[in-house]
Tab-separated table of C-alpha atoms in Angstrom:
chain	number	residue	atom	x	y	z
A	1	UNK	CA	99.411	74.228	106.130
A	2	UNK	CA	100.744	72.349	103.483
A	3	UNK	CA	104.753	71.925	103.546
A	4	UNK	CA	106.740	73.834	100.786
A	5	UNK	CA	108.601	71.814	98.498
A	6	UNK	CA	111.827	74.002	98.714
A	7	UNK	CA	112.089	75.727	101.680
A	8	UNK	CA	114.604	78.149	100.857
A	9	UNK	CA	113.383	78.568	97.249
A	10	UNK	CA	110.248	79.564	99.091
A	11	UNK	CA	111.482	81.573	101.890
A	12	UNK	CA	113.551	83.762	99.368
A	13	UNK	CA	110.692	84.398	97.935
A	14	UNK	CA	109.067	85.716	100.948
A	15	UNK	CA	111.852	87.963	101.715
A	16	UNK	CA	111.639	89.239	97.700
A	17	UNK	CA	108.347	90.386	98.589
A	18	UNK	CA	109.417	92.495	101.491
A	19	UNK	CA	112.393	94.045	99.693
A	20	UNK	CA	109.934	94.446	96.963
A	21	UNK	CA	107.575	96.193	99.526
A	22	UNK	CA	110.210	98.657	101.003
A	23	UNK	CA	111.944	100.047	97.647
A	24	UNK	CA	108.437	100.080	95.914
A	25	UNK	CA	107.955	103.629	97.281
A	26	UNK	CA	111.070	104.849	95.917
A	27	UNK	CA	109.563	104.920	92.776
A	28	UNK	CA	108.077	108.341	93.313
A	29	UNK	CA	111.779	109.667	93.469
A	30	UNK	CA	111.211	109.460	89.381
A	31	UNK	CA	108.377	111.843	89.125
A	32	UNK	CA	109.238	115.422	88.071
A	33	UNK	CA	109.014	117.000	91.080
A	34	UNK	CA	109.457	114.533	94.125
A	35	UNK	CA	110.480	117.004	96.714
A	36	UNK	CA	107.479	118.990	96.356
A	37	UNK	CA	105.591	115.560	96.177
A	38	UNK	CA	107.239	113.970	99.707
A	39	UNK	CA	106.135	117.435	101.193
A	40	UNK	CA	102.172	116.939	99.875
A	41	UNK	CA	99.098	116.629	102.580
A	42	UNK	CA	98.142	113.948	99.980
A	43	UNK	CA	101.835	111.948	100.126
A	44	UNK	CA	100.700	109.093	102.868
A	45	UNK	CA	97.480	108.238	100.743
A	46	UNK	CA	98.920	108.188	97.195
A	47	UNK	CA	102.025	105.414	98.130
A	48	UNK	CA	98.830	103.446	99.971
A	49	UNK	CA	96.426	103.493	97.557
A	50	UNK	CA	98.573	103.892	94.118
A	51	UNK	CA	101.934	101.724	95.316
A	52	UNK	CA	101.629	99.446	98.397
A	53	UNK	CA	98.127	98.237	97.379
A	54	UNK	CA	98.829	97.003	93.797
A	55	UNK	CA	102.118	95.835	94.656
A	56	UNK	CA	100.654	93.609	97.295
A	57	UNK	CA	97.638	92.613	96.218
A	58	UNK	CA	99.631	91.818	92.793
A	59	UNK	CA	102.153	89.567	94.660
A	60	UNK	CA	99.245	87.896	97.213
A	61	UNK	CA	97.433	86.888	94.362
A	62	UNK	CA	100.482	85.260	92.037
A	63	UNK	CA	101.874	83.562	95.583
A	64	UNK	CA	98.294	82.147	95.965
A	65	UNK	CA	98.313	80.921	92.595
A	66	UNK	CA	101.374	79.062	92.147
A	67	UNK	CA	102.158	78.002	96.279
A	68	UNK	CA	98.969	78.365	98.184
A	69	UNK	CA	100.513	78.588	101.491
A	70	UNK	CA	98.594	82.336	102.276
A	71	UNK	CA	95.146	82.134	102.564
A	72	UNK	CA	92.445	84.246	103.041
A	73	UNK	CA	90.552	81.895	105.181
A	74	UNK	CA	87.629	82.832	107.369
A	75	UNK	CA	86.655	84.845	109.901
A	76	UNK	CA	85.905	83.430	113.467
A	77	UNK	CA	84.739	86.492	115.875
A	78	UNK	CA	84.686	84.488	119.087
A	79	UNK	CA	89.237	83.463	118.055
A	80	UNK	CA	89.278	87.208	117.793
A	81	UNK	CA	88.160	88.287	121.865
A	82	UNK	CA	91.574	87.972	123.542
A	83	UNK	CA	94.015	89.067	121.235
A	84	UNK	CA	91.641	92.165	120.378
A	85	UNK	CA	91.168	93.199	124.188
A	86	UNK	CA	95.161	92.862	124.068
A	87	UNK	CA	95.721	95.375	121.388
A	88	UNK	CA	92.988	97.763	123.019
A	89	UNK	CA	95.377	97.416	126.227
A	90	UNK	CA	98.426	97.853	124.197
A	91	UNK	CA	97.335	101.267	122.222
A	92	UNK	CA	96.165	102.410	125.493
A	93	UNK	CA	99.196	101.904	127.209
A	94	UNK	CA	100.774	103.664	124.114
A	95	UNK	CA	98.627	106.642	124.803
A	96	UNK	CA	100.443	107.273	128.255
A	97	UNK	CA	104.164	105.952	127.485
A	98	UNK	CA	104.772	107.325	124.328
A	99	UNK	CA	104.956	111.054	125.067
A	100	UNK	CA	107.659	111.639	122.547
A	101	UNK	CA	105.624	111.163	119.436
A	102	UNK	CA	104.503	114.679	119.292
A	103	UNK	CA	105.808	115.680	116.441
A	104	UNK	CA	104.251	112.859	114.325
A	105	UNK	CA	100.987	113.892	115.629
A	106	UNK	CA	101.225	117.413	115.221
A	107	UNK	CA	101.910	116.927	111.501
A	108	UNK	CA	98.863	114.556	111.282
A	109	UNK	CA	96.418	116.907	113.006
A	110	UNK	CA	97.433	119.487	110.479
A	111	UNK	CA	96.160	117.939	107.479
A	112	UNK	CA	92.542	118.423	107.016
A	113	UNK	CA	89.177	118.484	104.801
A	114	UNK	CA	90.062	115.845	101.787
A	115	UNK	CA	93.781	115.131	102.232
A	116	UNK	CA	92.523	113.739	105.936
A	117	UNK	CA	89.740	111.505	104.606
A	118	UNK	CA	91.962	109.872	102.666
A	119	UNK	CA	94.740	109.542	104.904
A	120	UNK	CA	91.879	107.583	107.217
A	121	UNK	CA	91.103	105.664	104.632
A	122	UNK	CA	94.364	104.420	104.115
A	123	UNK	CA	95.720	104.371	107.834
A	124	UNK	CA	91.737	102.544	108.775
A	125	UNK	CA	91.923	99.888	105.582
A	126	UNK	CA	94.620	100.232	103.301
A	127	UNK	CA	97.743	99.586	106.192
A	128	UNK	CA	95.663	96.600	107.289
A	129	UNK	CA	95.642	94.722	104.098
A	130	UNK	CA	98.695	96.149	102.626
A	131	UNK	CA	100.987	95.407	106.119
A	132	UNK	CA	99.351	92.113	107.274
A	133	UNK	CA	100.107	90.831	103.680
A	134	UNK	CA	103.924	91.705	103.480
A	135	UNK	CA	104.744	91.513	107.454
A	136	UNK	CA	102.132	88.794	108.779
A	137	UNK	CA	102.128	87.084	105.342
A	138	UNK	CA	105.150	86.810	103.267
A	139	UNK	CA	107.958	87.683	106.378
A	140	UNK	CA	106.301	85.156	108.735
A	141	UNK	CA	106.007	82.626	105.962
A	142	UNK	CA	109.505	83.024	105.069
A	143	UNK	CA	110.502	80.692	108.288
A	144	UNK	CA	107.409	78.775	109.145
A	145	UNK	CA	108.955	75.044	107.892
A	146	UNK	CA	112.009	75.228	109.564
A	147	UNK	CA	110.771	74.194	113.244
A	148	UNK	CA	109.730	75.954	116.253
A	149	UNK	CA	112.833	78.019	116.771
A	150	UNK	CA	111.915	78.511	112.209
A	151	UNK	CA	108.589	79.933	113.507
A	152	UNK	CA	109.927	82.025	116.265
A	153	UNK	CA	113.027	83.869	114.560
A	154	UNK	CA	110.210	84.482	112.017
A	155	UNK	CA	107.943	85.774	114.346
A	156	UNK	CA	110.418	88.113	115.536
A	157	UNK	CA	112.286	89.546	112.530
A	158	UNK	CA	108.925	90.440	111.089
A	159	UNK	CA	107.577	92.225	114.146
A	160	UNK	CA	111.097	94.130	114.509
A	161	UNK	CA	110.576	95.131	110.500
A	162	UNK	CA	107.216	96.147	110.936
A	163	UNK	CA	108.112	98.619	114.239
A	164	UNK	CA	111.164	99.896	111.972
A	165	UNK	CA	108.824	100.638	109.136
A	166	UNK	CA	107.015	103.334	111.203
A	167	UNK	CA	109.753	105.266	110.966
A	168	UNK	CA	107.496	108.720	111.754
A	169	UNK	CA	107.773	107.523	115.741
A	170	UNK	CA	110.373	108.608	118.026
A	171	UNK	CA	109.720	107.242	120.969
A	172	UNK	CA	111.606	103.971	121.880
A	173	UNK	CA	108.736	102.996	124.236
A	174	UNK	CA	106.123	103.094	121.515
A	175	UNK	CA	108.845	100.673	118.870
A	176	UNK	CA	108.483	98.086	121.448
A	177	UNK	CA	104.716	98.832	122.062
A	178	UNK	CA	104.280	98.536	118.394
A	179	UNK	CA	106.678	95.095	118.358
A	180	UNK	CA	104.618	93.801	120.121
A	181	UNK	CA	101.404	94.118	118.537
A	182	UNK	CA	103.208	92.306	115.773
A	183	UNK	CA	103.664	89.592	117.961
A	184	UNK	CA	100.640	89.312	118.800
A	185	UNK	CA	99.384	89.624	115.245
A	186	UNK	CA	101.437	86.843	114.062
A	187	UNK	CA	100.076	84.806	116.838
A	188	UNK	CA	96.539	85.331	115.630
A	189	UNK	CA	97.533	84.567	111.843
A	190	UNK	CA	99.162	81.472	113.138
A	191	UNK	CA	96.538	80.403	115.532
A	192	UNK	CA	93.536	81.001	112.622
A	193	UNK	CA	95.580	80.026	109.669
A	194	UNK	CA	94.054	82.525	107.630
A	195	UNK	CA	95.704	86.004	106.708
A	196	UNK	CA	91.584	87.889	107.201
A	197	UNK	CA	91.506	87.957	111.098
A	198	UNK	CA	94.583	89.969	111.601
A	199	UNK	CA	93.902	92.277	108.715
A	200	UNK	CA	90.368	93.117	110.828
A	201	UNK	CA	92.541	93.282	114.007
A	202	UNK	CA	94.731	95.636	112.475
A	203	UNK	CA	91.800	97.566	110.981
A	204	UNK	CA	90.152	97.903	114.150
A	205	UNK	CA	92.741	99.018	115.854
A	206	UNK	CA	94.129	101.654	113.605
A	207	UNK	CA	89.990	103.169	113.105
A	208	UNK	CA	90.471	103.605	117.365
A	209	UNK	CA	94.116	105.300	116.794
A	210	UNK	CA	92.035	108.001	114.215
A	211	UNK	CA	88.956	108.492	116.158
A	212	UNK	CA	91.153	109.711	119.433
A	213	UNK	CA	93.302	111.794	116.788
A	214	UNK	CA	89.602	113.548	115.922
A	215	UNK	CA	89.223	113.842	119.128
């Protein structure tokens, strides 16, 4: 990828983008009645679809437009083999170690008819895009010109951000479980230079996390 002609110019952008990201959702404290709104079956899909998505798709597309350094690319099924058998071994693994997440998945299984369809939706294809843009795009970015040990610190500050951002987990074994599949996500987006293949990686693996909560 192409070298950025001010690193830190360009890395604080990247880190704009996830502050951006975080307090973006904090907007809803403004509506008449937020309280009640926080407490709605409905809460999870309307910050997906009506926040996160416009506010990264918004920032994806100006970053691509002015710096270029994020793109799309293609997608090569036979790069994807490994790393997806490794998140399949990882949410399974998950499935046995992280008994204390109960309560999370109580309060899931209790929404139902529309309010669940489009908390899929957003948990199978708006989390994806939205995450793999801010954590896997932007966050990784932010430290890719400054060297191996550049890469690395960035490789691991965004995978510790994106296990702290699913704050509705308790259990310490399933923060490291889910560190991890950063890690290996930003290995992927490094390894195919393109931002697609771990947005489908991500994808697929959060449609298997839903079908075995229907189950």
């Amino acid at each position: 990828m192409e070298f950025p002609k001010d690193r830190i110019y360009h890395s604080v952008i990247c880190a704009l983008a996830f502050i951006g990201y975080f307090f973006s959702s904090f907007s809803l404290l403004l509506t008449p009645s937020p309280a009640a709104l926080f407490q709605s079956s409905y809460i999870i899909s309307l910050i997906s679809f009506f926040i996160y998505l416009p506010y990264c798709l918004i920032i994806w597309f100006a970053y691509q437009k002015n710096i270029k350094l994020m793109p799309l690319g293609r997608l090569q099924w036979n790069t994807l083999k490994a790393p997806f058998l490794t998140l399949l071994g990882l949410y399974f693994i998950s499935l046995f170690l992280g008994s204390e997440d109960d309560s999370w998945v109580t309060e899931i299984e209790s929404i139902t008819g529309f309010a669940f369809f489009l908390f899929a939706l957003s948990v199978m294809f708006i989390a994806p895009i939205t995450e793999e843009i801010i954590f896997r795009g932007f966050l990784l970015n932010a430290g890719m010109w400054y060297g191996n040990i550049g890469k690395w610190v960035a490789i691991m500050i965004s995978s510790l951000l994106f296990a702290a951002m699913h704050t509705q987990y308790e259990s310490i074994t399933t923060f490291i479980l889910i560190f991890v599949v950063g890690v290996v996500l930003c290995q992927v987006r490094i390894g195919t230079r393109s931002l697609i293949a771990p947005i489908i990686l991500h994808g697929i693996h959060n449609t298997i996390s839903v079908v075995f909560l229907m189950l």
